[in-house]
CSV table of C-alpha atoms in Angstrom, one decimal:
chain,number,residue,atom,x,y,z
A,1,UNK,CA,-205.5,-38.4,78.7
A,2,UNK,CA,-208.0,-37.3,75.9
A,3,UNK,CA,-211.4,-38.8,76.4
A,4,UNK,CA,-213.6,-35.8,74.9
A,5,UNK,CA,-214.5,-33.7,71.5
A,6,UNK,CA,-213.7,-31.1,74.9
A,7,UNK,CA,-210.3,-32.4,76.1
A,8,UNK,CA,-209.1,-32.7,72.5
A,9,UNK,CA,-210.4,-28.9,71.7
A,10,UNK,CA,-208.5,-27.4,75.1
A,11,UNK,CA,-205.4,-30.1,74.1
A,12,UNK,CA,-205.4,-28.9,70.7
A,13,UNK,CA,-206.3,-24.9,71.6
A,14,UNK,CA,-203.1,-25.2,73.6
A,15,UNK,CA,-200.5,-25.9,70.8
A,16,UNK,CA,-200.0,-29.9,72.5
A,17,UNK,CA,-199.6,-32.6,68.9
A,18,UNK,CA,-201.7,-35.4,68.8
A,19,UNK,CA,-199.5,-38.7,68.5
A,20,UNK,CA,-201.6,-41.6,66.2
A,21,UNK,CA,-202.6,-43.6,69.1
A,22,UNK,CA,-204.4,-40.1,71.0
A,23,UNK,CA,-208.3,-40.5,70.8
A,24,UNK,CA,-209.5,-37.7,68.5
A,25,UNK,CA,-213.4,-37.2,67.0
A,26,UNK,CA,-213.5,-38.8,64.0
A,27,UNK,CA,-214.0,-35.5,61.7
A,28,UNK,CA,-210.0,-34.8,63.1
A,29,UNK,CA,-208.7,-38.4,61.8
A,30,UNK,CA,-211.2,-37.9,58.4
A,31,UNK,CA,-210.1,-34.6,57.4
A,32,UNK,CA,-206.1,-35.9,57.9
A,33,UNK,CA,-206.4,-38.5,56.1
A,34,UNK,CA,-207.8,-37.1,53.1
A,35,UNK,CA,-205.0,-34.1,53.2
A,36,UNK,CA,-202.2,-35.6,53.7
A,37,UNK,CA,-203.0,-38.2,51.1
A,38,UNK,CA,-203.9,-36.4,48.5
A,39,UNK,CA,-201.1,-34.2,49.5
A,40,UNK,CA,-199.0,-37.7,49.1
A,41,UNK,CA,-200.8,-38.3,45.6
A,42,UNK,CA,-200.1,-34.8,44.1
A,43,UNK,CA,-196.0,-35.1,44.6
A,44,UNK,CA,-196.7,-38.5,43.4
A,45,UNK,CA,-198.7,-37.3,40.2
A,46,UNK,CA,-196.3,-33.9,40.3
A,47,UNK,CA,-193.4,-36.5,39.2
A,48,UNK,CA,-194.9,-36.7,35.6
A,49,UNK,CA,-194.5,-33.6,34.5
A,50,UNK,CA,-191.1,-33.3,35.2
A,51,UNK,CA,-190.3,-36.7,34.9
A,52,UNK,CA,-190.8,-35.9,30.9
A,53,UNK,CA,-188.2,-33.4,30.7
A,54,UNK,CA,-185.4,-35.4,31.9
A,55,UNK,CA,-184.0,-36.5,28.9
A,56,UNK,CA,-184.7,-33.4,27.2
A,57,UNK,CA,-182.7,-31.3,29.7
A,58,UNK,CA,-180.3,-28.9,28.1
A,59,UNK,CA,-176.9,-30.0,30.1
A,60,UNK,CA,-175.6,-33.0,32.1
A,61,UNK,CA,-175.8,-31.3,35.1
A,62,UNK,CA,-179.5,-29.7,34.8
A,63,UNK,CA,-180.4,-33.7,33.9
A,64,UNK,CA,-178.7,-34.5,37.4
A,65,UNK,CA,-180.3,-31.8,39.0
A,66,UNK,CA,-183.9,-32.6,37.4
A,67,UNK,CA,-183.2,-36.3,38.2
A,68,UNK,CA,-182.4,-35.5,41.8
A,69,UNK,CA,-185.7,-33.3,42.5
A,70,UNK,CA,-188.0,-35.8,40.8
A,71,UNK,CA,-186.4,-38.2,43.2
A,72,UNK,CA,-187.6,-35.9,45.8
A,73,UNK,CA,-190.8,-35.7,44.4
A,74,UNK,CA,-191.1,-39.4,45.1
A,75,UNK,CA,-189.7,-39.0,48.8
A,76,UNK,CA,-192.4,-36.3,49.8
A,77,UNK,CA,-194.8,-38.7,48.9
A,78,UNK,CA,-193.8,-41.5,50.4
A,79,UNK,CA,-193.6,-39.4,53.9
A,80,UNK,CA,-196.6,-38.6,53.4
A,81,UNK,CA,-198.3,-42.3,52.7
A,82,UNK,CA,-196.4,-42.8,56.0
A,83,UNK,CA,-198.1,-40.2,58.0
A,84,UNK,CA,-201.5,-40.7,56.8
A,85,UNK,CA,-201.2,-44.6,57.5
A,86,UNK,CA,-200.6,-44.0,61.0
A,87,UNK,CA,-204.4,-42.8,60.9
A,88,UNK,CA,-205.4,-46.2,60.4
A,89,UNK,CA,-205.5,-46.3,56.4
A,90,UNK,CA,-204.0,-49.1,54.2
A,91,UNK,CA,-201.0,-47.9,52.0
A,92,UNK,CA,-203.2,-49.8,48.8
A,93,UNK,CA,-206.1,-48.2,49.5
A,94,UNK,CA,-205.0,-45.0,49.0
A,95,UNK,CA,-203.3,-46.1,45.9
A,96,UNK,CA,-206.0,-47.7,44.2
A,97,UNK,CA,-207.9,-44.3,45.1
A,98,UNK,CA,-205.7,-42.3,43.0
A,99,UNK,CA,-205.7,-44.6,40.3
A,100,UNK,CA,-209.4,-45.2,40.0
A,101,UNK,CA,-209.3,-41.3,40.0
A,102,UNK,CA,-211.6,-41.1,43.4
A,103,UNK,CA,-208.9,-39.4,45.2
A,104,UNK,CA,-208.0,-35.6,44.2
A,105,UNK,CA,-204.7,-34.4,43.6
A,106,UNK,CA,-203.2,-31.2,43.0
A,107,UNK,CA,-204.6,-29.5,40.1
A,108,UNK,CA,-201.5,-27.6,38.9
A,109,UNK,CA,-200.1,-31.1,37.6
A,110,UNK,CA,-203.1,-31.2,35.0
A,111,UNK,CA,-201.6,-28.1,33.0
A,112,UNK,CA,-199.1,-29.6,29.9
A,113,UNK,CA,-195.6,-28.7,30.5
A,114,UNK,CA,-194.5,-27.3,26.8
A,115,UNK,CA,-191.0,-26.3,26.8
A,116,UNK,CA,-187.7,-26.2,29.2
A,117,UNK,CA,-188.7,-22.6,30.7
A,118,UNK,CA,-191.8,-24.5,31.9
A,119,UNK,CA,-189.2,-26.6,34.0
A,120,UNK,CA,-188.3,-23.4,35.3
A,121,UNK,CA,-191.7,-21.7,36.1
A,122,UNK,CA,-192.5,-24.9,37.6
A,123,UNK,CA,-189.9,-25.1,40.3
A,124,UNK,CA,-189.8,-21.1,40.7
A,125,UNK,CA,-193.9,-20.7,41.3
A,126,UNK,CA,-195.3,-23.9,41.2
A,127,UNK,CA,-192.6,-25.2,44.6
A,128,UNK,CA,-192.5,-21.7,45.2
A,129,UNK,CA,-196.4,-21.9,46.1
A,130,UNK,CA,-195.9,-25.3,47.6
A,131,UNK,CA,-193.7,-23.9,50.3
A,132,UNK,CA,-196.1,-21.2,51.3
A,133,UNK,CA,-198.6,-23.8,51.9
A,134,UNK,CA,-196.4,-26.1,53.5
A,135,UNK,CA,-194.5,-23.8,55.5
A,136,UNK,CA,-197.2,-23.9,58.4
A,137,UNK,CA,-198.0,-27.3,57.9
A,138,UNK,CA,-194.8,-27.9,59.7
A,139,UNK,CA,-197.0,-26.4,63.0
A,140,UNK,CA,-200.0,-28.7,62.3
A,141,UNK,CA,-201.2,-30.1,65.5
A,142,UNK,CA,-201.0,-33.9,64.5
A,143,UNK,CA,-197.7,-34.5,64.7
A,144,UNK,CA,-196.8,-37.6,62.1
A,145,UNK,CA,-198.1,-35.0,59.4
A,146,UNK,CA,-196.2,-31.9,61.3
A,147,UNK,CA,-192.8,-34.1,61.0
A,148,UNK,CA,-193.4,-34.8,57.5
A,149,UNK,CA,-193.7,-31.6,56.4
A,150,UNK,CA,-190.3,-30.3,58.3
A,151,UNK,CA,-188.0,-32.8,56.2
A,152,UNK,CA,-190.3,-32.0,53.0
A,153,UNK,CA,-190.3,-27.9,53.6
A,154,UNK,CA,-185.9,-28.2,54.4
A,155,UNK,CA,-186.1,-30.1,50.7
A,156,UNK,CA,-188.0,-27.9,48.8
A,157,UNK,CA,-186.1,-24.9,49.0
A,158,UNK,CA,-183.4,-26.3,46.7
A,159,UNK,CA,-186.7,-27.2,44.0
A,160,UNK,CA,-188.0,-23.8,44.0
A,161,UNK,CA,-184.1,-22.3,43.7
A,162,UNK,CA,-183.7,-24.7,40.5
A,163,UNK,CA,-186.7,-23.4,39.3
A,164,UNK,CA,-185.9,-19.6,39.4
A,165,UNK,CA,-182.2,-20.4,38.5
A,166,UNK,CA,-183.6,-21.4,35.1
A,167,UNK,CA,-185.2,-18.7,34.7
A,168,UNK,CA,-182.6,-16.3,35.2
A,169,UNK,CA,-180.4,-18.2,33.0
A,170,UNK,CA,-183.3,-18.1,30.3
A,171,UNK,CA,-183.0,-14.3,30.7
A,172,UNK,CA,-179.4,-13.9,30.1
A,173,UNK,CA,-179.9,-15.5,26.7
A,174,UNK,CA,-181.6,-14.4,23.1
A,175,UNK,CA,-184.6,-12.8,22.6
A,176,UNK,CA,-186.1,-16.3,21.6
A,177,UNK,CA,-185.1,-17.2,25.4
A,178,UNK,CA,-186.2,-14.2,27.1
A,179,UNK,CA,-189.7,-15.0,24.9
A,180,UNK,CA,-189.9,-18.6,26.6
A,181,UNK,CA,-189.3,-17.6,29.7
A,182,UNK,CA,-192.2,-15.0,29.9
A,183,UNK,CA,-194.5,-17.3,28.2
A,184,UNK,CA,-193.4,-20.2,30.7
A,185,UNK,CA,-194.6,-17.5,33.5
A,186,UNK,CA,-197.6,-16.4,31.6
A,187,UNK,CA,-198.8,-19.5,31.4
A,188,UNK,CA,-198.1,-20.8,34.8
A,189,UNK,CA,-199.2,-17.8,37.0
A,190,UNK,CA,-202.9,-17.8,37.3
A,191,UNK,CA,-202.5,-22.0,37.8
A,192,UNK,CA,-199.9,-20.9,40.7
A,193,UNK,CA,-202.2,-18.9,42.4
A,194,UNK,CA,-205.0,-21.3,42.6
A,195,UNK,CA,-203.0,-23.5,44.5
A,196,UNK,CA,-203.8,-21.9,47.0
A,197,UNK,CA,-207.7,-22.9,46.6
A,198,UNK,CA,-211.1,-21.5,46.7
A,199,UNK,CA,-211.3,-17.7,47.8
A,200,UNK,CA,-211.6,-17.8,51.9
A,201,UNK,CA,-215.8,-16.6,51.3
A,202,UNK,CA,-216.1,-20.0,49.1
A,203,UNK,CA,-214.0,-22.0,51.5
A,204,UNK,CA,-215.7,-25.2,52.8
A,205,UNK,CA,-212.9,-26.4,55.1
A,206,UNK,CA,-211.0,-23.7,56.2
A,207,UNK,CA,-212.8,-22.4,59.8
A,208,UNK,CA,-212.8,-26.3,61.5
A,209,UNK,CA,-209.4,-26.6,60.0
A,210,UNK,CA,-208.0,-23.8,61.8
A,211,UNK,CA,-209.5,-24.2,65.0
A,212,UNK,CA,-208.1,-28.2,64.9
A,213,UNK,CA,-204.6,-26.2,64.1
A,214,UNK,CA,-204.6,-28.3,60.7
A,215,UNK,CA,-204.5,-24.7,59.3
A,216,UNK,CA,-202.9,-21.8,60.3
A,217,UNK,CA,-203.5,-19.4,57.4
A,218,UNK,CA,-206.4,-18.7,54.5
A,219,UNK,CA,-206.1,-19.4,51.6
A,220,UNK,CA,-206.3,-15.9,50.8
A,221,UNK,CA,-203.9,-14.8,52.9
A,222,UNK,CA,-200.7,-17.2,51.4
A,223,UNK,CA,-202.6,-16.0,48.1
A,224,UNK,CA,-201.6,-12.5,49.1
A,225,UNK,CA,-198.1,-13.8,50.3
A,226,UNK,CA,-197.5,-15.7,46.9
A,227,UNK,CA,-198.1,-12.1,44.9
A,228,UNK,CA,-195.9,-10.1,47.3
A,229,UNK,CA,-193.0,-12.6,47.3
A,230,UNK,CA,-193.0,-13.0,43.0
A,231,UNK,CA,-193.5,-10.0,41.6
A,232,UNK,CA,-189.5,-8.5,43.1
A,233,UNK,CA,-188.5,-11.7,42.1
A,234,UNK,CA,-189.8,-11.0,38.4
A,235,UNK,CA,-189.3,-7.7,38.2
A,236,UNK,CA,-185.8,-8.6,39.1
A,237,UNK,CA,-184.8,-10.8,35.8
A,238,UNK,CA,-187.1,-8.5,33.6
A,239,UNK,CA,-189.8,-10.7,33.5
A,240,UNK,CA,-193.4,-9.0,33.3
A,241,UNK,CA,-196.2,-10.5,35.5
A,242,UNK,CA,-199.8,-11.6,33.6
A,243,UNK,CA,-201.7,-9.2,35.0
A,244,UNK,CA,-202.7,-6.0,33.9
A,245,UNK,CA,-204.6,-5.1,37.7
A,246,UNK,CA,-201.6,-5.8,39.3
A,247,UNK,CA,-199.9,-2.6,41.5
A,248,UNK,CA,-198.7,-1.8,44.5
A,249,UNK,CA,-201.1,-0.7,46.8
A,250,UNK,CA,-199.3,1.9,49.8
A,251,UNK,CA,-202.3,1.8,51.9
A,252,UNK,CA,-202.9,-2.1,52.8
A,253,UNK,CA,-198.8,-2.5,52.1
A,254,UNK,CA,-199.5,-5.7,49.6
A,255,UNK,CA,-200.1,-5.6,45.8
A,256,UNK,CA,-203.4,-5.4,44.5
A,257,UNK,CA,-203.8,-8.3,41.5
A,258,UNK,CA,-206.4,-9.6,39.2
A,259,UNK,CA,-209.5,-11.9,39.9
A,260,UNK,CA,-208.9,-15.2,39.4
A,261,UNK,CA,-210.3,-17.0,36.5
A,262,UNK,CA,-212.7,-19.2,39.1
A,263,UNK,CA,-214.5,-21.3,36.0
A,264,UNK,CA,-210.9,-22.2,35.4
A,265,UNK,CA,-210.3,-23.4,38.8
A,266,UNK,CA,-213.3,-25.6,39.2
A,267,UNK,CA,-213.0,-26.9,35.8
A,268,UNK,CA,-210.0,-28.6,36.3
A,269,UNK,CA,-210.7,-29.5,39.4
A,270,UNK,CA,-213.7,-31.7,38.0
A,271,UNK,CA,-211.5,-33.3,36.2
A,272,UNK,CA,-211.7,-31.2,32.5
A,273,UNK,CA,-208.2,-30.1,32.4
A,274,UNK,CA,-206.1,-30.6,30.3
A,275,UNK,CA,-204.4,-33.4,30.8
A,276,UNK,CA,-205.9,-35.1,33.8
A,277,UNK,CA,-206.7,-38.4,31.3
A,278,UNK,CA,-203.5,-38.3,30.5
A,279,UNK,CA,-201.5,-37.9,34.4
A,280,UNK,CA,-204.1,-40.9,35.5
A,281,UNK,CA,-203.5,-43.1,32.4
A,282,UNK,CA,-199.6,-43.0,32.7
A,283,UNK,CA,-199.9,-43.7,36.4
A,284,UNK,CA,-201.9,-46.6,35.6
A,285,UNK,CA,-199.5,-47.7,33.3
A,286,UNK,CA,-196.8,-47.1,35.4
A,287,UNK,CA,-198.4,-48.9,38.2
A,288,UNK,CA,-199.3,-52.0,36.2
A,289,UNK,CA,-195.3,-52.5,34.5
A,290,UNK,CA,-194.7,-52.3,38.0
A,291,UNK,CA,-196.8,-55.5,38.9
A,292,UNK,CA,-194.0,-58.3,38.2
A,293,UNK,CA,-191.5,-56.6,40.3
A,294,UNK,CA,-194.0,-56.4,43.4
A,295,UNK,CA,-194.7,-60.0,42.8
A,296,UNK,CA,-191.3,-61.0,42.4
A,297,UNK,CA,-190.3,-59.2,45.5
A,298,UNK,CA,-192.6,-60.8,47.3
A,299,UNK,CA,-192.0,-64.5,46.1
A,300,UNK,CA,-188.1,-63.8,46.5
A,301,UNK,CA,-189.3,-63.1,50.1
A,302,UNK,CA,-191.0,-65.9,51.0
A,303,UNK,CA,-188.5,-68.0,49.4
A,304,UNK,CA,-186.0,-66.8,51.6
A,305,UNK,CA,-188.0,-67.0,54.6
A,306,UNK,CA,-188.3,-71.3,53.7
A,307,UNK,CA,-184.8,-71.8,53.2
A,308,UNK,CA,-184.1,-70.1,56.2
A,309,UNK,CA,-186.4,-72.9,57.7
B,1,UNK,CA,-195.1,-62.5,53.2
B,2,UNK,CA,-197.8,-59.6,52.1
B,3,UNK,CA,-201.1,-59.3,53.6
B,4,UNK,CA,-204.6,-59.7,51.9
B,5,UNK,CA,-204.4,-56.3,50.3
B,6,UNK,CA,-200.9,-57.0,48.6
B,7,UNK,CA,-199.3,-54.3,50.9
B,8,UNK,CA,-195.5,-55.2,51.9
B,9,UNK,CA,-194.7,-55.4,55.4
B,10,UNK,CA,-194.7,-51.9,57.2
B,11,UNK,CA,-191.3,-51.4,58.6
B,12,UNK,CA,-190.2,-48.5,61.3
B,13,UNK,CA,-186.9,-46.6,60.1
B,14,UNK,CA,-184.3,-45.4,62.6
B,15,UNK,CA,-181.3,-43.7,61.6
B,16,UNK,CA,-178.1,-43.0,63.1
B,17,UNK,CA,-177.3,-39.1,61.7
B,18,UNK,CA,-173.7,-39.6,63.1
B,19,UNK,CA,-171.6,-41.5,65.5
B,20,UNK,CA,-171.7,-41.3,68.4
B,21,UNK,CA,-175.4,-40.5,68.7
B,22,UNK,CA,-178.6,-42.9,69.0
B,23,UNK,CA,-180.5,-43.8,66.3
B,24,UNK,CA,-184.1,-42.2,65.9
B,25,UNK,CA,-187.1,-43.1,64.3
B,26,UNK,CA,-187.7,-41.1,61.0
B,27,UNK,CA,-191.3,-42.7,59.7
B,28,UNK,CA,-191.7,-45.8,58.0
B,29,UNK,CA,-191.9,-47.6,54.8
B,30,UNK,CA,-193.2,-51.1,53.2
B,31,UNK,CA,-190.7,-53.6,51.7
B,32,UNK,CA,-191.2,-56.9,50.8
B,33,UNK,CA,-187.8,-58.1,53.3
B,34,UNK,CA,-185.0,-56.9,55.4
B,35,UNK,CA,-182.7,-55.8,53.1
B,36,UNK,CA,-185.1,-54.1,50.6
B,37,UNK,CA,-186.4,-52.3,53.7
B,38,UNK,CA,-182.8,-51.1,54.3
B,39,UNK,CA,-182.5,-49.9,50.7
B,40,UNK,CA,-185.8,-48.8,50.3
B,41,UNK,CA,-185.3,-46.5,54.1
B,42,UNK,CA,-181.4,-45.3,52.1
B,43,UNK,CA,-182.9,-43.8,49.5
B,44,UNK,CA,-186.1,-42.8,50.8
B,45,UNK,CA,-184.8,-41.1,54.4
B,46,UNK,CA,-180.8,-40.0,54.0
B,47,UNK,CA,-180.4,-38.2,50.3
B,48,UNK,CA,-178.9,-35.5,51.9
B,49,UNK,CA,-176.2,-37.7,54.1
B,50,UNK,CA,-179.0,-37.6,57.0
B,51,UNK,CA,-177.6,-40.7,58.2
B,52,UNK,CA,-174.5,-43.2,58.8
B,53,UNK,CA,-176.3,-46.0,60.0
B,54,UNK,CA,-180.4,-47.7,59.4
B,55,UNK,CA,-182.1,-49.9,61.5
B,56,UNK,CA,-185.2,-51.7,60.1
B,57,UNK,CA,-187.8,-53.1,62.6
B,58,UNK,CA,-191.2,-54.8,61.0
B,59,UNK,CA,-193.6,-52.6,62.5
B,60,UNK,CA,-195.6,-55.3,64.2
B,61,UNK,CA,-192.9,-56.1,66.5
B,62,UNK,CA,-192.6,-53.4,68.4
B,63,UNK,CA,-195.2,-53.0,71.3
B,64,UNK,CA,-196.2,-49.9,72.4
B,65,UNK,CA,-197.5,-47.8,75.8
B,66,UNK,CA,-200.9,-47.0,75.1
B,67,UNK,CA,-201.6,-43.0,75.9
B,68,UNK,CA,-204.7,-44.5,78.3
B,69,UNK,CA,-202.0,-46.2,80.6
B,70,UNK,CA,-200.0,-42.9,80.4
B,71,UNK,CA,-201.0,-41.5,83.9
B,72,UNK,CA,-200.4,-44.8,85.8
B,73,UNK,CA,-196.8,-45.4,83.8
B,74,UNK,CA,-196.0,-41.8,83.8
B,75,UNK,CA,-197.9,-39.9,86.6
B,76,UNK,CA,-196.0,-41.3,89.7
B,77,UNK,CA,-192.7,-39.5,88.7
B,78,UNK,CA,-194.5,-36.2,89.4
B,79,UNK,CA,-194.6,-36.1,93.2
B,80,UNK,CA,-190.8,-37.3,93.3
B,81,UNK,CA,-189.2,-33.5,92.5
B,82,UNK,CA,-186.4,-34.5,95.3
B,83,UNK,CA,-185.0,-36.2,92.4
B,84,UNK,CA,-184.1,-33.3,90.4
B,85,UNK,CA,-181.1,-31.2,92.1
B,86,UNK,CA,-182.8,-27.6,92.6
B,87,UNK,CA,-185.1,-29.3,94.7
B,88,UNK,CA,-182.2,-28.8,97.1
B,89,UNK,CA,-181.6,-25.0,98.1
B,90,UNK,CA,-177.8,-24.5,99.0
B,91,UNK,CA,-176.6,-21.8,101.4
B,92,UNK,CA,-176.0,-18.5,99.3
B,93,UNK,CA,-171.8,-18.8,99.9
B,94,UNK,CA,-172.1,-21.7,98.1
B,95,UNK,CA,-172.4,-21.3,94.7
B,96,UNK,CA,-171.8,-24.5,92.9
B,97,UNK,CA,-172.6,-27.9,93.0
């Protein structure tokens, strides 16, 4: 049994999960419970985008297939909720977190989404990153999060396939396609690799993190991965990549790329992007239609539970 | 039926993947009853036919082991290896049994 900050290191150190009602130091159960929510809110708040384009998709079956990952979308999140309330959190609390705009959630949802090939870039890079970072996640050492992410990770393959299957289609067509699609991807792939976060050297989290097994990689390195994995995949559908410093580099057998545009990255992340007012304030909205059916659930409920004596 | 905070009841999801095997717990999810709970745990845990059958249990009913009484509960089975057949070594002509 795990008595000790020691116990819990060696436990840990030795690849065992930690079940919610384990003792663990209070940094362990802190630092969960703000990842895997705002993990929760960012496929919540990841939705909106997307959730746009839906009636503005160009067949019946890309609608059905938009539809279907948005629904998904939802899903991931509510796993998530899930896991992080077996940490001792209330499901409303968290809520009212990400509504009051005190929580954080993935920057990436406060760029605009401008035309269908967005739809595309979006699922393609934007899951594409997603998977990267969730990938060894599935490995994290508590284990409500660790079975979260295995159902989310077998999901998300079929997002970022949608995703790069509108792209490709994009390419097949006129020039005024081929056009959308690039500037879908220009637009889309510095925002991609920030995802990933702060550079490891700026990195506040990352060493504690991998010692507790939260982490297994840094942020650089899936950076690196991210680069290595797109740029065939580009190359491939005669897309160009953004970046003028990118090239293959024979020594260190990755691609060398361009620094990232860190004013950017912090800029949104303060909340000055471009449409973090907006994603909050149709949340908010959202969340307050919403209020009738909650209370009308509840009182259908408890009018149930009366009659039933 | 909610609490103070206007959260649903909690309820733990078990689902059945196909006959003839147990159902396991999958997570959990709030819902304000029973049958919400069941359509809630449809659409949030089998979208990709995961399941043929859901149970719904409000999470406050089930009790639980707690992980300090795990060496009393658990501990004793250790010394009892005679219960698990290669405890036994069989003469080398016999191969199988």
């Amino acid at each position: 049994m795990i008595q000790t900050v020691e116990q819990f290191d060696a436990y840990v150190a030795a690849e065992k999960k930690i079940e919610p009602k384990d003792w663990m130091p209070d940094g362990y159960r802190k630092t969960l419970i703000r990842q895997i929510s705002q993990h929760a809110h960012s496929e919540v708040v990841g939705m909106l985008p997307e959730g746009n384009w839906i009636t503005r998709a160009p067949s019946l079956q890309r609608k059905a297939i938009l539809l279907a990952k948005v629904q998904d979308e939802a899903g991931h999140g509510l796993y998530l909720y899930s896991a992080a309330e077996t940490l001792g959190v209330e499901r409303s609390d968290l809520v009212d977190d990400l509504l009051s705009g005190k929580a954080k959630y993935s920057s990436i949802f406060n760029y605009p989404v401008l035309t269908w090939a967005d739809i595309g870039a979006i699922g393609w890079l934007v899951d594409g990153a997603a998977i990267l970072n969730q990938v060894p996640l599935c490995r994290c050492s508590y284990g409500p999060y660790s079975r979260s992410m295995i159902r989310v990770c077998k999901e998300e393959s079929f997002h970022q396939r949608q995703g790069y299957s509108i792209m490709v289609e994009l390419m097949k067509g006129n020039e005024a396609q081929r056009e959308m699609a690039q500037d879908a991807l220009n637009r889309w792939w510095w925002p991609s690799l920030m995802m990933f976060g702060p550079s490891d050297k700026d990195s506040e989290h990352s060493s504690q993190n991998m010692k507790w097994k939260i982490k297994r990689f840094t942020n650089d390195e899936l950076r690196q991965r991210m680069v290595d994995m797109t740029v065939p995949q580009a190359e491939c559908i005669g897309l160009k990549m953004p970046d003028k410093e990118l090239k293959w580099n024979d020594e260190t057998g990755h691609h060398d790329f361009g620094e990232i545009d860190w004013d950017e990255f912090y800029n949104v992340l303060a909340g000055n992007g471009p449409c973090n007012e907006e994603r909050l304030a149709v949340r908010n909205k959202a969340h307050d239609d919403g209020a009738w059916v909650r209370e009308a659930a509840v009182a259908y409920a408890d009018k149930k539970k009366k009659t039933k004596g | 039926m909610s609490d103070t905070k206007n959260n649903w009841p909690l309820w733990e999801v078990f689902i059945r993947s196909k006959q003839g095997l147990g159902h396991k717990h999958v997570g959990s999810l709030h819902a304000s009853d029973a049958e919400m709970a069941i359509g809630n745990a449809r659409d949030v845990y089998t979208r990709r036919q995961e399941g043929v059958s859901i149970w719904v249990v409000p999470s406050e009913s089930i009790s639980a082991s707690s992980p300090k009484d795990s060496e009393a509960l658990f501990d004793p089975a250790n010394d009892k290896v005679y219960r698990h057949p290669t405890f036994f070594v069989l003469p080398d002509e016999v191969n199988h049994m």
